[in-house]
mmCIF file of C-alpha atoms in Angstrom:
data_model
loop_
_atom_site.group_PDB
_atom_site.id
_atom_site.type_symbol
_atom_site.label_atom_id
_atom_site.label_comp_id
_atom_site.label_asym_id
_atom_site.label_seq_id
_atom_site.Cartn_x
_atom_site.Cartn_y
_atom_site.Cartn_z
ATOM 1 C CA MET Y 1 136.093 -90.475 23.249
ATOM 2 C CA LYS Y 2 132.997 -88.904 24.183
ATOM 3 C CA ILE Y 3 129.647 -89.477 22.547
ATOM 4 C CA LEU Y 4 126.990 -86.341 23.931
ATOM 5 C CA THR Y 5 123.575 -86.579 23.194
ATOM 6 C CA ALA Y 6 121.436 -83.161 23.672
ATOM 7 C CA CYS Y 7 118.150 -81.937 23.329
ATOM 8 C CA SER Y 8 116.044 -79.114 24.847
ATOM 9 C CA THR Y 9 115.416 -80.230 28.610
ATOM 10 C CA GLY Y 10 118.410 -82.356 28.898
ATOM 11 C CA LEU Y 11 116.663 -85.302 30.179
ATOM 12 C CA GLY Y 12 113.997 -86.697 28.458
ATOM 13 C CA SER Y 13 115.174 -87.430 24.625
ATOM 14 C CA SER Y 14 118.349 -86.851 24.884
ATOM 15 C CA PHE Y 15 118.409 -89.880 28.062
ATOM 16 C CA MET Y 16 116.638 -92.223 25.520
ATOM 17 C CA THR Y 17 119.184 -91.474 23.339
ATOM 18 C CA GLN Y 18 122.036 -91.864 25.065
ATOM 19 C CA LEU Y 19 120.452 -95.379 26.166
ATOM 20 C CA ASN Y 20 119.979 -96.418 22.805
ATOM 21 C CA ILE Y 21 123.965 -95.194 21.149
ATOM 22 C CA ASP Y 22 124.866 -97.841 24.514
ATOM 23 C CA LYS Y 23 123.184 -100.053 22.964
ATOM 24 C CA ALA Y 24 124.255 -99.540 19.610
ATOM 25 C CA LEU Y 25 128.355 -99.239 20.518
ATOM 26 C CA LYS Y 26 127.768 -102.940 22.691
ATOM 27 C CA GLU Y 27 126.288 -104.318 19.453
ATOM 28 C CA LEU Y 28 129.639 -102.502 17.598
ATOM 29 C CA GLY Y 29 131.791 -104.455 19.692
ATOM 30 C CA VAL Y 30 133.336 -101.204 20.913
ATOM 31 C CA GLN Y 31 134.002 -100.713 24.873
ATOM 32 C CA GLY Y 32 135.851 -97.598 25.999
ATOM 33 C CA VAL Y 33 133.306 -94.548 24.812
ATOM 34 C CA GLU Y 34 131.682 -92.731 27.599
ATOM 35 C CA THR Y 35 128.586 -91.505 27.300
ATOM 36 C CA ASP Y 36 125.892 -88.463 28.642
ATOM 37 C CA HIS Y 37 122.878 -87.150 28.112
ATOM 38 C CA THR Y 38 122.554 -82.683 28.521
ATOM 39 C CA ASP Y 39 120.577 -80.173 27.524
ATOM 40 C CA ILE Y 40 121.298 -77.609 24.155
ATOM 41 C CA ALA Y 41 122.491 -74.910 26.029
ATOM 42 C CA SER Y 42 125.167 -76.408 27.930
ATOM 43 C CA VAL Y 43 127.293 -77.774 24.644
ATOM 44 C CA THR Y 44 130.740 -76.238 24.323
ATOM 45 C CA PRO Y 45 133.387 -77.697 21.897
ATOM 46 C CA GLU Y 46 134.853 -79.088 24.666
ATOM 47 C CA SER Y 47 131.759 -80.607 26.161
ATOM 48 C CA ALA Y 48 132.546 -84.106 23.782
ATOM 49 C CA ASP Y 49 133.994 -85.498 20.761
ATOM 50 C CA THR Y 50 130.674 -85.941 19.347
ATOM 51 C CA VAL Y 51 127.139 -84.430 19.860
ATOM 52 C CA PHE Y 52 123.984 -86.672 18.682
ATOM 53 C CA VAL Y 53 120.733 -84.552 18.564
ATOM 54 C CA GLY Y 54 117.636 -84.691 16.540
ATOM 55 C CA ARG Y 55 116.717 -83.213 13.572
ATOM 56 C CA ASP Y 56 114.662 -79.932 14.977
ATOM 57 C CA LEU Y 57 117.672 -79.075 16.919
ATOM 58 C CA ALA Y 58 119.919 -79.146 14.355
ATOM 59 C CA GLU Y 59 120.407 -75.860 13.527
ATOM 60 C CA THR Y 60 120.904 -74.780 17.319
ATOM 61 C CA ALA Y 61 123.448 -77.592 17.592
ATOM 62 C CA GLN Y 62 125.516 -76.625 14.621
ATOM 63 C CA GLY Y 63 128.818 -74.241 16.003
ATOM 64 C CA LYS Y 64 128.212 -75.489 19.256
ATOM 65 C CA ASN Y 65 130.831 -78.610 18.971
ATOM 66 C CA PRO Y 66 132.724 -78.998 16.058
ATOM 67 C CA ASP Y 67 131.271 -82.339 15.490
ATOM 68 C CA VAL Y 68 127.499 -82.296 15.730
ATOM 69 C CA VAL Y 69 125.607 -85.138 14.325
ATOM 70 C CA VAL Y 70 121.760 -85.311 13.568
ATOM 71 C CA LEU Y 71 119.570 -88.020 14.206
ATOM 72 C CA ASN Y 72 115.825 -88.231 11.888
ATOM 73 C CA SER Y 73 114.984 -90.247 14.810
ATOM 74 C CA LEU Y 74 116.303 -91.752 18.475
ATOM 75 C CA ILE Y 75 114.753 -94.435 18.896
ATOM 76 C CA ASP Y 76 115.466 -96.464 14.827
ATOM 77 C CA MET Y 77 118.519 -98.763 15.895
ATOM 78 C CA LYS Y 78 119.791 -98.844 12.254
ATOM 79 C CA GLU Y 79 120.246 -95.427 11.444
ATOM 80 C CA ILE Y 80 121.607 -94.847 15.187
ATOM 81 C CA LYS Y 81 123.734 -97.801 14.772
ATOM 82 C CA GLU Y 82 125.350 -95.941 11.759
ATOM 83 C CA LYS Y 83 126.353 -92.545 12.834
ATOM 84 C CA VAL Y 84 128.251 -94.771 15.942
ATOM 85 C CA ALA Y 85 130.056 -96.634 13.319
ATOM 86 C CA ALA Y 86 130.902 -93.318 11.029
ATOM 87 C CA ALA Y 87 131.010 -91.397 14.277
ATOM 88 C CA LEU Y 88 133.497 -93.807 16.112
ATOM 89 C CA GLU Y 89 135.752 -93.766 13.057
ATOM 90 C CA ARG Y 90 135.773 -90.410 11.993
ATOM 91 C CA HIS Y 91 137.801 -90.104 15.660
ATOM 92 C CA GLY Y 92 140.145 -93.318 15.171
ATOM 93 C CA VAL Y 93 138.142 -95.586 16.859
ATOM 94 C CA GLU Y 94 138.128 -99.172 15.457
ATOM 95 C CA VAL Y 95 134.624 -100.689 15.131
ATOM 96 C CA PRO Y 96 134.846 -104.454 15.477
ATOM 97 C CA ASN Y 97 131.326 -105.361 14.296
ATOM 98 C CA LYS Y 98 130.450 -102.969 11.759
ATOM 99 C CA MET T 1 109.783 -102.841 34.886
ATOM 100 C CA LEU T 2 107.107 -100.630 32.892
ATOM 101 C CA SER T 3 104.437 -102.133 34.154
ATOM 102 C CA GLU T 4 105.012 -100.643 37.396
ATOM 103 C CA TYR T 5 103.581 -97.467 36.056
ATOM 104 C CA PHE T 6 101.726 -98.780 33.775
ATOM 105 C CA LYS T 7 99.529 -99.311 37.208
ATOM 106 C CA ASP T 8 95.523 -97.989 37.359
ATOM 107 C CA ASP T 9 94.555 -95.352 35.092
ATOM 108 C CA VAL T 10 97.700 -93.968 33.057
ATOM 109 C CA ILE T 11 97.537 -95.647 29.875
ATOM 110 C CA LEU T 12 94.958 -94.265 27.331
ATOM 111 C CA PHE T 13 93.262 -94.168 23.775
ATOM 112 C CA ALA T 14 91.718 -92.243 22.375
ATOM 113 C CA PRO T 15 90.558 -91.994 18.327
ATOM 114 C CA GLU T 16 91.320 -88.378 17.458
ATOM 115 C CA VAL T 17 92.351 -85.360 19.117
ATOM 116 C CA SER T 18 91.594 -81.428 18.604
ATOM 117 C CA GLY T 19 95.365 -80.953 18.322
ATOM 118 C CA TRP T 20 98.655 -81.667 20.575
ATOM 119 C CA ASN T 21 97.233 -79.113 23.440
ATOM 120 C CA GLU T 22 94.397 -81.558 23.593
ATOM 121 C CA ALA T 23 97.075 -85.047 23.687
ATOM 122 C CA VAL T 24 98.980 -82.993 26.168
ATOM 123 C CA ASP T 25 96.303 -82.064 28.440
ATOM 124 C CA LYS T 26 94.465 -85.505 27.936
ATOM 125 C CA VAL T 27 97.847 -87.818 28.274
ATOM 126 C CA ALA T 28 99.078 -85.503 30.901
ATOM 127 C CA ALA T 29 95.436 -85.822 33.419
ATOM 128 C CA PRO T 30 95.910 -88.977 35.274
ATOM 129 C CA LEU T 31 99.132 -87.572 36.390
ATOM 130 C CA LEU T 32 97.403 -84.233 37.434
ATOM 131 C CA LYS T 33 95.171 -86.188 39.141
ATOM 132 C CA ASN T 34 97.443 -89.320 40.799
ATOM 133 C CA GLY T 35 99.616 -85.872 42.298
ATOM 134 C CA ALA T 36 102.692 -87.028 40.436
ATOM 135 C CA ILE T 37 102.609 -83.302 38.798
ATOM 136 C CA ARG T 38 101.732 -80.518 39.540
ATOM 137 C CA GLU T 39 99.886 -77.828 37.127
ATOM 138 C CA GLY T 40 102.954 -75.932 35.756
ATOM 139 C CA TYR T 41 104.245 -78.812 34.722
ATOM 140 C CA VAL T 42 101.276 -79.075 31.577
ATOM 141 C CA GLU T 43 101.914 -75.832 30.853
ATOM 142 C CA ALA T 44 105.796 -76.228 30.450
ATOM 143 C CA ILE T 45 105.121 -79.046 28.561
ATOM 144 C CA LYS T 46 103.086 -76.484 26.018
ATOM 145 C CA LYS T 47 105.545 -73.658 26.277
ATOM 146 C CA SER T 48 108.187 -76.261 25.479
ATOM 147 C CA ILE T 49 106.902 -77.875 22.334
ATOM 148 C CA SER T 50 105.633 -74.631 20.553
ATOM 149 C CA SER T 51 108.917 -73.317 21.299
ATOM 150 C CA PRO T 52 111.658 -73.260 18.396
ATOM 151 C CA GLY T 53 113.169 -76.647 18.188
ATOM 152 C CA GLY T 54 110.363 -78.003 19.831
ATOM 153 C CA THR T 55 109.420 -81.000 18.744
ATOM 154 C CA TYR T 56 112.992 -82.623 20.017
ATOM 155 C CA ILE T 57 110.173 -84.636 21.497
ATOM 156 C CA ASP T 58 109.046 -86.590 18.323
ATOM 157 C CA LEU T 59 111.435 -90.082 18.802
ATOM 158 C CA GLY T 60 110.489 -90.839 15.577
ATOM 159 C CA GLY T 61 108.045 -94.160 14.679
ATOM 160 C CA GLN T 62 105.043 -91.177 15.257
ATOM 161 C CA VAL T 63 105.679 -91.292 18.986
ATOM 162 C CA ALA T 64 106.777 -87.987 21.423
ATOM 163 C CA LEU T 65 107.919 -88.299 24.921
ATOM 164 C CA ALA T 66 106.156 -85.284 26.252
ATOM 165 C CA HIS T 67 108.428 -83.772 29.534
ATOM 166 C CA ALA T 68 110.162 -80.627 30.931
ATOM 167 C CA ARG T 69 112.409 -79.607 33.838
ATOM 168 C CA PRO T 70 111.837 -81.262 36.759
ATOM 169 C CA GLU T 71 111.228 -78.167 38.945
ATOM 170 C CA ALA T 72 108.407 -76.922 36.313
ATOM 171 C CA GLY T 73 106.315 -79.141 38.660
ATOM 172 C CA VAL T 74 107.167 -82.384 39.212
ATOM 173 C CA ASN T 75 106.233 -84.842 42.552
ATOM 174 C CA ALA T 76 107.305 -88.302 41.363
ATOM 175 C CA THR T 77 108.820 -89.972 39.259
ATOM 176 C CA ALA T 78 105.896 -90.779 36.862
ATOM 177 C CA LEU T 79 104.828 -92.557 32.990
ATOM 178 C CA SER T 80 101.129 -92.244 31.192
ATOM 179 C CA VAL T 81 100.736 -92.981 28.100
ATOM 180 C CA LEU T 82 98.284 -91.849 24.913
ATOM 181 C CA HIS T 83 97.107 -93.465 21.797
ATOM 182 C CA VAL T 84 95.327 -92.239 19.017
ATOM 183 C CA ALA T 85 93.969 -93.936 16.204
ATOM 184 C CA GLU T 86 94.277 -90.724 14.034
ATOM 185 C CA PRO T 87 97.747 -89.372 14.020
ATOM 186 C CA PHE T 88 97.801 -85.067 15.468
ATOM 187 C CA LEU T 89 100.459 -82.526 14.030
ATOM 188 C CA LEU T 90 103.151 -82.237 17.012
ATOM 189 C CA ALA T 91 103.750 -77.925 17.295
ATOM 190 C CA ASP T 92 101.148 -78.083 14.390
ATOM 191 C CA SER T 93 103.643 -79.527 11.705
ATOM 192 C CA PRO T 94 103.118 -81.384 9.007
ATOM 193 C CA ASP T 95 106.741 -83.415 9.199
ATOM 194 C CA HIS T 96 106.199 -84.386 13.140
ATOM 195 C CA PRO T 97 102.542 -86.748 13.198
ATOM 196 C CA ILE T 98 102.133 -88.591 16.451
ATOM 197 C CA THR T 99 100.269 -91.418 17.100
ATOM 198 C CA THR T 100 101.712 -92.212 20.850
ATOM 199 C CA MET T 101 102.359 -90.132 23.200
ATOM 200 C CA PHE T 102 103.796 -90.611 27.123
ATOM 201 C CA CYS T 103 104.140 -87.864 29.184
ATOM 202 C CA LEU T 104 107.239 -88.007 31.547
ATOM 203 C CA ALA T 105 107.901 -86.922 35.171
ATOM 204 C CA ALA T 106 110.999 -87.189 36.659
ATOM 205 C CA LYS T 107 112.184 -85.909 39.359
ATOM 206 C CA ASP T 108 115.927 -84.970 38.142
ATOM 207 C CA SER T 109 118.230 -86.486 35.127
ATOM 208 C CA ASN T 110 119.677 -89.430 36.278
ATOM 209 C CA THR T 111 117.022 -90.974 38.579
ATOM 210 C CA HIS T 112 114.774 -91.903 36.359
ATOM 211 C CA ILE T 113 117.436 -94.644 34.461
ATOM 212 C CA GLU T 114 115.593 -97.686 34.369
ATOM 213 C CA LEU T 115 112.264 -96.392 33.607
ATOM 214 C CA MET T 116 114.344 -94.624 30.607
ATOM 215 C CA GLN T 117 115.527 -98.238 29.900
ATOM 216 C CA SER T 118 112.744 -99.987 29.677
ATOM 217 C CA LEU T 119 111.115 -97.305 27.499
ATOM 218 C CA ALA T 120 114.112 -97.307 25.198
ATOM 219 C CA GLY T 121 114.165 -101.162 24.784
ATOM 220 C CA LEU T 122 111.018 -101.133 23.800
ATOM 221 C CA LEU T 123 110.558 -98.735 21.683
ATOM 222 C CA THR T 124 113.515 -99.811 19.274
ATOM 223 C CA ASP T 125 112.011 -103.318 19.377
ATOM 224 C CA ALA T 126 110.037 -103.271 16.026
ATOM 225 C CA ASP T 127 107.680 -105.290 16.659
ATOM 226 C CA LYS T 128 106.222 -103.939 19.656
ATOM 227 C CA LEU T 129 106.941 -100.529 18.172
ATOM 228 C CA LYS T 130 104.475 -102.352 15.375
ATOM 229 C CA ALA T 131 101.757 -103.393 17.883
ATOM 230 C CA LEU T 132 101.747 -99.817 19.249
ATOM 231 C CA GLY T 133 100.671 -98.381 16.171
ATOM 232 C CA GLU T 134 98.519 -100.552 15.914
ATOM 233 C CA ALA T 135 96.874 -101.259 19.497
ATOM 234 C CA LYS T 136 92.696 -99.954 18.741
ATOM 235 C CA ASN T 137 91.828 -99.825 22.572
ATOM 236 C CA VAL T 138 93.660 -99.825 26.005
ATOM 237 C CA ASP T 139 93.760 -103.786 26.278
ATOM 238 C CA ASP T 140 95.860 -103.662 22.955
ATOM 239 C CA LEU T 141 98.218 -101.146 25.034
ATOM 240 C CA LYS T 142 98.669 -102.895 27.864
ATOM 241 C CA LYS T 143 99.787 -105.791 26.418
ATOM 242 C CA VAL T 144 102.315 -104.455 24.428
ATOM 243 C CA LEU T 145 103.208 -102.552 27.647
ATOM 244 C CA SER T 146 103.046 -104.673 30.618
#
């Protein structure tokens, strides 16, 4: 499974979100999930299984990938953990520490 | 790690600013002065913020991470921060009140990984985020960011 984060420039907000998702994966006890960050224009259906974006890119991201997750805050670990866990389960990945 | 970046005059406090444009000018000023960024980078940040979806730099918790592409004018990876006591509205949007704006200059999309890890660690720490929000002066900010 691959989770991608995207923002307009592909190096600030998206990178921070990727790092926070890595942290969430660790806390959830999930291994083997690939993560990366990019700019929103580069996102395709093949880029990843799930794409996480901030709320202001929700519309732009729709349709670029079959599974787009919108975050209200990019630094709220509670929200990130919940939404990462849900995405993992949608894609059949077991979440030990939910 | 963050203290390596937060040296000298890159930590700023202001009671208030006239709006997000002034916040960007203020937070970018020390990086222009020390040569980490060129003028075009500041303009690129402003253009990005005023474009559709430009409020993506709002990280949540009234914190914004102002940045643009390296090719817009980055000479060296660097970071600065401005905290204002009175929130201003990012892109004039009432949905995006901001009190702390970081300015990130990244030379490319991966070399600043340690910097981003430290910053992510700070901002996902609820106590530190609270202390950042309640800072009353530069010394308070330095304590949180050291």
